[in-house]
Amino acid sequence: MVFFPVNLLFRFLILSLVVSSRLSISRTRSKQATTKMVKAYSQEHTYKHPWERVTSASWRKFADPENKRTLSHILEVDTLNHKLDSESGKLYTTRAITIHAPGPWFLRKIVGQDICHCVESTVVDAQTRSMQLATKNISLQKYVEVEEKIRYDPHPDNPDGWTICRQETSIRIKPLSTLASMAEKIEQKCVEKFQQNSAKGREVMERMCKYLEAESSSRGISV
Amino acid sequence: MGFLRDKRNSSSSSTTTSPCADLRAAYHNCFNRWYSEKFLKGHWDKEECVSEWEKYKDCLSKHLEDKNLSRFLEAEGVKRIPASISK
């Protein structure tokens, strides 16, 4: 669910900048923010589709025109590199994801851009049936680092029919003057945004799975 | 706020890879088919979509002017294997 971090990222940036400018004017706090703020969240979701179908959906979710409307902030997804280990059945892929993340004009002034680049690394192990994705922003890193890890495994209760998705997100806010005291409020906003966007991402995945299910029954391909 | 939109277009055009959109679609279509119909079924001994990939990659390397991205095109891009989430 690659699209989520960047909305989040910009929400963060906006809040951070607002907060830091306010604080620097009032100068109520001094340099306590030399350490990075790190926050981590995790989520789980069960897809009632087999692992093969869910991972196929994951590859396709950005390309489908229907999903493009939902994920309209995704400008481009390019495959940068891929490697197949033909001995072990592992597939390694690196993709670049370019996202349009508009903020208010003053943010644009400061940051100098309103697109953000993320890199997504994926490993699929066909033998053990696992897919792991890690996505992080490679631009705007001096403000915030968001890293999202997702893994898809066959569900222990129904390994051939269901898939469990585990998702972990960590957010590191870089100290922009005196951010620390406001971190709790920002965090709360972030959590809300994160949850909204995760739901959206699952929606897209569910739709893609249904589509693949219909396609496979009409073509006799079992994915 | 029309001027913002204009600016956005001009700034994103410098990093866009859309001239490769057709080659990209051809490669991704081929990849998706291979992934579902071969790779997942244990036929991972042979790489496919090689010519699609070569064409797409050539195009990308011409258009990925953004330094952050072009460094990932160099051979070691796949080194970054995601650290696993514990099961």
Short mmCIF file of N, CA and C in Angstrom, two decimals, chain A residues 98-222:
data_model
loop_
_atom_site.label_atom_id
_atom_site.label_comp_id
_atom_site.label_asym_id
_atom_site.label_seq_id
_atom_site.Cartn_x
_atom_site.Cartn_y
_atom_site.Cartn_z
N THR A 98 6.53 7.56 -8.03
CA THR A 98 6.52 9.02 -8.01
C THR A 98 5.13 9.49 -7.64
N ILE A 99 5.06 10.31 -6.65
CA ILE A 99 3.76 10.69 -6.11
C ILE A 99 3.61 12.21 -6.10
N HIS A 100 2.45 12.64 -6.50
CA HIS A 100 2.12 14.06 -6.40
C HIS A 100 1.50 14.29 -5.04
N ALA A 101 2.13 15.12 -4.26
CA ALA A 101 1.63 15.36 -2.90
C ALA A 101 1.54 16.85 -2.66
N PRO A 102 0.43 17.43 -3.08
CA PRO A 102 0.34 18.89 -2.98
C PRO A 102 0.17 19.36 -1.55
N GLY A 103 0.81 20.42 -1.23
CA GLY A 103 0.65 21.05 0.09
C GLY A 103 0.30 22.50 -0.13
N PRO A 104 0.19 23.26 0.93
CA PRO A 104 -0.08 24.69 0.78
C PRO A 104 1.12 25.42 0.15
N TRP A 105 0.89 26.61 -0.35
CA TRP A 105 1.93 27.31 -1.10
C TRP A 105 3.20 27.52 -0.30
N PHE A 106 3.03 27.80 1.00
CA PHE A 106 4.25 28.09 1.78
C PHE A 106 5.13 26.84 1.92
N LEU A 107 4.46 25.68 1.92
CA LEU A 107 5.21 24.45 2.00
C LEU A 107 6.03 24.23 0.73
N ARG A 108 5.36 24.51 -0.37
CA ARG A 108 6.03 24.39 -1.65
C ARG A 108 7.26 25.30 -1.72
N LYS A 109 7.08 26.48 -1.19
CA LYS A 109 8.19 27.44 -1.12
C LYS A 109 9.38 26.85 -0.38
N ILE A 110 9.08 26.26 0.75
CA ILE A 110 10.16 25.77 1.60
C ILE A 110 10.78 24.49 1.04
N VAL A 111 9.89 23.57 0.68
CA VAL A 111 10.37 22.26 0.24
C VAL A 111 10.88 22.33 -1.20
N GLY A 112 10.27 23.21 -1.99
CA GLY A 112 10.74 23.39 -3.35
C GLY A 112 10.19 22.41 -4.35
N GLN A 113 9.31 21.54 -3.93
CA GLN A 113 8.73 20.58 -4.87
C GLN A 113 7.45 20.01 -4.27
N ASP A 114 6.60 19.50 -5.10
CA ASP A 114 5.44 18.82 -4.54
C ASP A 114 5.28 17.42 -5.11
N ILE A 115 6.39 16.88 -5.59
CA ILE A 115 6.37 15.46 -5.89
C ILE A 115 7.39 14.78 -4.99
N CYS A 116 7.12 13.54 -4.72
CA CYS A 116 7.97 12.80 -3.81
C CYS A 116 8.33 11.46 -4.45
N HIS A 117 9.56 11.07 -4.31
CA HIS A 117 9.99 9.78 -4.86
C HIS A 117 10.12 8.75 -3.75
N CYS A 118 9.57 7.59 -4.00
CA CYS A 118 9.74 6.48 -3.07
C CYS A 118 10.35 5.31 -3.82
N VAL A 119 11.06 4.49 -3.09
CA VAL A 119 11.59 3.26 -3.68
C VAL A 119 11.00 2.08 -2.93
N GLU A 120 10.54 1.14 -3.70
CA GLU A 120 9.90 -0.05 -3.14
C GLU A 120 10.74 -1.27 -3.51
N SER A 121 11.16 -2.03 -2.52
CA SER A 121 11.90 -3.27 -2.79
C SER A 121 11.03 -4.46 -2.41
N THR A 122 10.99 -5.41 -3.30
CA THR A 122 10.11 -6.57 -3.07
C THR A 122 10.90 -7.87 -3.22
N VAL A 123 10.63 -8.81 -2.34
CA VAL A 123 11.15 -10.16 -2.50
C VAL A 123 9.98 -11.12 -2.48
N VAL A 124 9.86 -11.91 -3.52
CA VAL A 124 8.84 -12.95 -3.52
C VAL A 124 9.55 -14.30 -3.51
N ASP A 125 9.18 -15.12 -2.56
CA ASP A 125 9.72 -16.46 -2.49
C ASP A 125 8.61 -17.43 -2.87
N ALA A 126 8.71 -17.96 -4.08
CA ALA A 126 7.63 -18.81 -4.58
C ALA A 126 7.60 -20.16 -3.87
N GLN A 127 8.75 -20.58 -3.36
CA GLN A 127 8.79 -21.89 -2.70
C GLN A 127 8.12 -21.86 -1.34
N THR A 128 8.47 -20.86 -0.55
CA THR A 128 7.86 -20.78 0.79
C THR A 128 6.57 -19.97 0.78
N ARG A 129 6.22 -19.41 -0.37
CA ARG A 129 5.04 -18.56 -0.53
C ARG A 129 5.07 -17.38 0.45
N SER A 130 6.00 -16.49 0.21
CA SER A 130 5.96 -15.25 0.98
C SER A 130 6.31 -14.09 0.06
N MET A 131 5.72 -12.97 0.33
CA MET A 131 6.04 -11.75 -0.41
C MET A 131 6.29 -10.66 0.61
N GLN A 132 7.43 -9.98 0.45
CA GLN A 132 7.76 -8.91 1.37
C GLN A 132 8.07 -7.64 0.60
N LEU A 133 7.46 -6.58 1.02
CA LEU A 133 7.71 -5.29 0.37
C LEU A 133 8.21 -4.29 1.41
N ALA A 134 9.15 -3.48 1.01
CA ALA A 134 9.59 -2.38 1.88
C ALA A 134 9.64 -1.13 1.03
N THR A 135 8.98 -0.10 1.51
CA THR A 135 8.93 1.15 0.74
C THR A 135 9.41 2.30 1.61
N LYS A 136 10.27 3.13 1.06
CA LYS A 136 10.63 4.34 1.79
C LYS A 136 10.80 5.52 0.86
N ASN A 137 10.65 6.69 1.43
CA ASN A 137 10.85 7.89 0.60
C ASN A 137 12.33 8.12 0.41
N ILE A 138 12.72 8.51 -0.81
CA ILE A 138 14.12 8.87 -1.03
C ILE A 138 14.27 10.36 -1.30
N SER A 139 13.15 11.06 -1.42
CA SER A 139 13.27 12.52 -1.45
C SER A 139 12.64 13.06 -0.18
N LEU A 140 12.87 14.32 0.08
CA LEU A 140 12.35 14.99 1.28
C LEU A 140 12.84 14.35 2.58
N GLN A 141 13.94 13.62 2.46
CA GLN A 141 14.41 12.89 3.64
C GLN A 141 14.91 13.79 4.75
N LYS A 142 15.23 15.02 4.40
CA LYS A 142 15.71 15.87 5.48
C LYS A 142 14.58 16.34 6.39
N TYR A 143 13.34 16.11 5.97
CA TYR A 143 12.21 16.47 6.82
C TYR A 143 11.64 15.27 7.57
N VAL A 144 11.47 14.21 6.83
CA VAL A 144 10.82 13.05 7.45
C VAL A 144 11.20 11.79 6.69
N GLU A 145 11.29 10.69 7.40
CA GLU A 145 11.50 9.40 6.74
C GLU A 145 10.36 8.48 7.11
N VAL A 146 9.69 7.99 6.09
CA VAL A 146 8.60 7.05 6.32
C VAL A 146 9.01 5.73 5.69
N GLU A 147 8.93 4.68 6.45
CA GLU A 147 9.22 3.37 5.88
C GLU A 147 8.06 2.44 6.17
N GLU A 148 7.65 1.76 5.13
CA GLU A 148 6.51 0.86 5.27
C GLU A 148 6.95 -0.54 4.86
N LYS A 149 6.65 -1.51 5.71
CA LYS A 149 6.96 -2.90 5.35
C LYS A 149 5.66 -3.68 5.33
N ILE A 150 5.52 -4.46 4.27
CA ILE A 150 4.32 -5.28 4.16
C ILE A 150 4.77 -6.70 3.88
N ARG A 151 4.13 -7.66 4.51
CA ARG A 151 4.37 -9.02 4.06
C ARG A 151 3.07 -9.80 3.90
N TYR A 152 3.03 -10.59 2.84
CA TYR A 152 1.87 -11.43 2.56
C TYR A 152 2.27 -12.89 2.73
N ASP A 153 1.53 -13.59 3.59
CA ASP A 153 1.77 -15.01 3.80
C ASP A 153 0.44 -15.75 3.74
N PRO A 154 0.49 -17.05 3.40
CA PRO A 154 -0.74 -17.84 3.48
C PRO A 154 -1.26 -17.81 4.92
N HIS A 155 -2.56 -17.68 5.07
CA HIS A 155 -3.15 -17.61 6.41
C HIS A 155 -3.04 -18.97 7.10
N PRO A 156 -2.53 -19.00 8.34
CA PRO A 156 -2.35 -20.30 9.02
C PRO A 156 -3.66 -21.12 9.13
N ASP A 157 -4.80 -20.44 9.23
CA ASP A 157 -6.07 -21.16 9.37
C ASP A 157 -6.60 -21.72 8.06
N ASN A 158 -6.12 -21.17 6.96
CA ASN A 158 -6.59 -21.62 5.65
C ASN A 158 -5.53 -21.28 4.59
N PRO A 159 -4.41 -22.02 4.64
CA PRO A 159 -3.24 -21.64 3.84
C PRO A 159 -3.49 -21.60 2.33
N ASP A 160 -4.45 -22.39 1.85
CA ASP A 160 -4.66 -22.39 0.41
C ASP A 160 -5.79 -21.45 -0.03
N GLY A 161 -6.50 -20.90 0.93
CA GLY A 161 -7.64 -20.06 0.56
C GLY A 161 -7.51 -18.60 0.97
N TRP A 162 -6.79 -18.35 2.05
CA TRP A 162 -6.70 -16.99 2.58
C TRP A 162 -5.26 -16.52 2.66
N THR A 163 -5.13 -15.21 2.77
CA THR A 163 -3.81 -14.60 2.87
C THR A 163 -3.80 -13.60 4.01
N ILE A 164 -2.75 -13.66 4.79
CA ILE A 164 -2.64 -12.67 5.86
C ILE A 164 -1.62 -11.60 5.45
N CYS A 165 -2.02 -10.37 5.68
CA CYS A 165 -1.16 -9.24 5.34
C CYS A 165 -0.75 -8.55 6.64
N ARG A 166 0.54 -8.45 6.84
CA ARG A 166 1.04 -7.72 8.02
C ARG A 166 1.78 -6.49 7.54
N GLN A 167 1.49 -5.42 8.19
CA GLN A 167 2.02 -4.14 7.74
C GLN A 167 2.63 -3.38 8.91
N GLU A 168 3.82 -2.88 8.71
CA GLU A 168 4.47 -2.09 9.75
C GLU A 168 4.94 -0.78 9.15
N THR A 169 4.69 0.28 9.86
CA THR A 169 5.10 1.58 9.35
C THR A 169 5.90 2.30 10.41
N SER A 170 7.01 2.86 10.02
CA SER A 170 7.74 3.67 10.97
C SER A 170 7.95 5.07 10.40
N ILE A 171 7.87 6.02 11.25
CA ILE A 171 7.96 7.42 10.84
C ILE A 171 9.04 8.08 11.69
N ARG A 172 10.01 8.65 11.02
CA ARG A 172 11.04 9.39 11.75
C ARG A 172 10.94 10.86 11.35
N ILE A 173 10.62 11.67 12.31
CA ILE A 173 10.58 13.11 12.03
C ILE A 173 11.95 13.67 12.31
N LYS A 174 12.47 14.37 11.35
CA LYS A 174 13.76 15.02 11.59
C LYS A 174 13.52 16.27 12.42
N PRO A 175 14.40 16.54 13.32
CA PRO A 175 14.19 17.71 14.17
C PRO A 175 14.28 19.01 13.40
N LEU A 176 13.17 19.65 13.23
CA LEU A 176 13.12 20.97 12.62
C LEU A 176 12.98 21.94 13.77
N SER A 177 14.03 22.41 14.29
CA SER A 177 14.05 23.22 15.51
C SER A 177 13.39 22.47 16.67
N THR A 178 12.29 22.96 17.19
CA THR A 178 11.77 22.37 18.44
C THR A 178 10.44 21.65 18.22
N LEU A 179 10.57 20.51 17.62
CA LEU A 179 9.37 19.78 17.24
C LEU A 179 8.87 18.87 18.36
N ALA A 180 9.75 18.50 19.20
CA ALA A 180 9.45 17.40 20.12
C ALA A 180 8.20 17.61 20.96
N SER A 181 7.99 18.80 21.44
CA SER A 181 6.87 19.02 22.34
C SER A 181 5.53 18.87 21.63
N MET A 182 5.52 19.04 20.33
CA MET A 182 4.28 18.93 19.59
C MET A 182 4.09 17.54 18.99
N ALA A 183 5.03 16.70 19.23
CA ALA A 183 5.03 15.40 18.55
C ALA A 183 3.74 14.61 18.79
N GLU A 184 3.23 14.70 19.99
CA GLU A 184 2.05 13.90 20.29
C GLU A 184 0.86 14.30 19.42
N LYS A 185 0.68 15.60 19.24
CA LYS A 185 -0.43 16.07 18.42
C LYS A 185 -0.26 15.66 16.96
N ILE A 186 0.95 15.81 16.49
CA ILE A 186 1.24 15.44 15.11
C ILE A 186 1.02 13.95 14.92
N GLU A 187 1.49 13.22 15.87
CA GLU A 187 1.35 11.78 15.80
C GLU A 187 -0.11 11.38 15.68
N GLN A 188 -0.95 12.04 16.46
CA GLN A 188 -2.36 11.72 16.42
C GLN A 188 -2.95 11.94 15.03
N LYS A 189 -2.60 13.07 14.42
CA LYS A 189 -3.06 13.37 13.06
C LYS A 189 -2.57 12.29 12.10
N CYS A 190 -1.35 11.91 12.29
CA CYS A 190 -0.72 10.93 11.42
C CYS A 190 -1.42 9.58 11.51
N VAL A 191 -1.73 9.18 12.71
CA VAL A 191 -2.39 7.90 12.91
C VAL A 191 -3.74 7.89 12.20
N GLU A 192 -4.45 9.01 12.33
CA GLU A 192 -5.77 9.10 11.69
C GLU A 192 -5.64 8.95 10.18
N LYS A 193 -4.68 9.67 9.62
CA LYS A 193 -4.48 9.66 8.18
C LYS A 193 -4.05 8.27 7.71
N PHE A 194 -3.18 7.70 8.49
CA PHE A 194 -2.66 6.37 8.19
C PHE A 194 -3.78 5.35 8.13
N GLN A 195 -4.67 5.42 9.11
CA GLN A 195 -5.76 4.45 9.13
C GLN A 195 -6.72 4.64 7.97
N GLN A 196 -7.00 5.90 7.66
CA GLN A 196 -7.89 6.16 6.51
C GLN A 196 -7.29 5.60 5.22
N ASN A 197 -5.99 5.86 5.04
CA ASN A 197 -5.34 5.44 3.81
C ASN A 197 -5.14 3.93 3.71
N SER A 198 -4.92 3.30 4.83
CA SER A 198 -4.78 1.85 4.82
C SER A 198 -6.08 1.21 4.36
N ALA A 199 -7.18 1.76 4.83
CA ALA A 199 -8.48 1.23 4.44
C ALA A 199 -8.67 1.36 2.93
N LYS A 200 -8.24 2.49 2.41
CA LYS A 200 -8.34 2.74 0.97
C LYS A 200 -7.49 1.73 0.19
N GLY A 201 -6.30 1.47 0.69
CA GLY A 201 -5.40 0.52 0.05
C GLY A 201 -5.97 -0.88 0.04
N ARG A 202 -6.59 -1.27 1.13
CA ARG A 202 -7.21 -2.60 1.20
C ARG A 202 -8.37 -2.71 0.22
N GLU A 203 -9.10 -1.62 0.11
CA GLU A 203 -10.22 -1.58 -0.84
C GLU A 203 -9.72 -1.88 -2.27
N VAL A 204 -8.63 -1.22 -2.64
CA VAL A 204 -8.07 -1.42 -3.96
C VAL A 204 -7.60 -2.86 -4.14
N MET A 205 -6.97 -3.40 -3.11
CA MET A 205 -6.49 -4.78 -3.18
C MET A 205 -7.65 -5.76 -3.30
N GLU A 206 -8.70 -5.52 -2.54
CA GLU A 206 -9.86 -6.41 -2.59
C GLU A 206 -10.49 -6.39 -3.98
N ARG A 207 -10.56 -5.18 -4.56
CA ARG A 207 -11.17 -5.05 -5.88
C ARG A 207 -10.32 -5.78 -6.92
N MET A 208 -9.02 -5.63 -6.79
CA MET A 208 -8.09 -6.28 -7.72
C MET A 208 -8.21 -7.80 -7.60
N CYS A 209 -8.32 -8.30 -6.38
CA CYS A 209 -8.45 -9.74 -6.16
C CYS A 209 -9.73 -10.26 -6.81
N LYS A 210 -10.81 -9.53 -6.63
CA LYS A 210 -12.09 -9.94 -7.23
C LYS A 210 -11.98 -10.00 -8.74
N TYR A 211 -11.31 -8.98 -9.29
CA TYR A 211 -11.11 -8.92 -10.73
C TYR A 211 -10.33 -10.13 -11.21
N LEU A 212 -9.25 -10.45 -10.50
CA LEU A 212 -8.42 -11.60 -10.90
C LEU A 212 -9.17 -12.91 -10.75
N GLU A 213 -10.02 -12.96 -9.73
CA GLU A 213 -10.83 -14.15 -9.50
C GLU A 213 -11.76 -14.37 -10.68
N ALA A 214 -12.43 -13.29 -11.10
CA ALA A 214 -13.36 -13.38 -12.22
C ALA A 214 -12.61 -13.75 -13.50
N GLU A 215 -11.45 -13.13 -13.67
CA GLU A 215 -10.66 -13.39 -14.86
C GLU A 215 -10.21 -14.85 -14.90
N SER A 216 -9.81 -15.38 -13.75
CA SER A 216 -9.28 -16.74 -13.75
C SER A 216 -10.40 -17.75 -14.01
N SER A 217 -11.61 -17.45 -13.53
CA SER A 217 -12.67 -18.42 -13.76
C SER A 217 -13.13 -18.39 -15.22
N SER A 218 -12.94 -17.22 -15.87
CA SER A 218 -13.35 -17.19 -17.28
C SER A 218 -12.27 -17.74 -18.20
N ARG A 219 -11.01 -17.67 -17.76
CA ARG A 219 -9.94 -18.15 -18.63
C ARG A 219 -9.35 -19.48 -18.19
N GLY A 220 -9.81 -19.95 -17.06
CA GLY A 220 -9.31 -21.23 -16.58
C GLY A 220 -7.91 -21.17 -16.00
N ILE A 221 -7.50 -19.96 -15.61
CA ILE A 221 -6.19 -19.82 -14.99
C ILE A 221 -6.38 -19.64 -13.50
N SER A 222 -5.68 -20.43 -12.73
CA SER A 222 -5.97 -20.43 -11.30
C SER A 222 -5.08 -19.48 -10.53
#
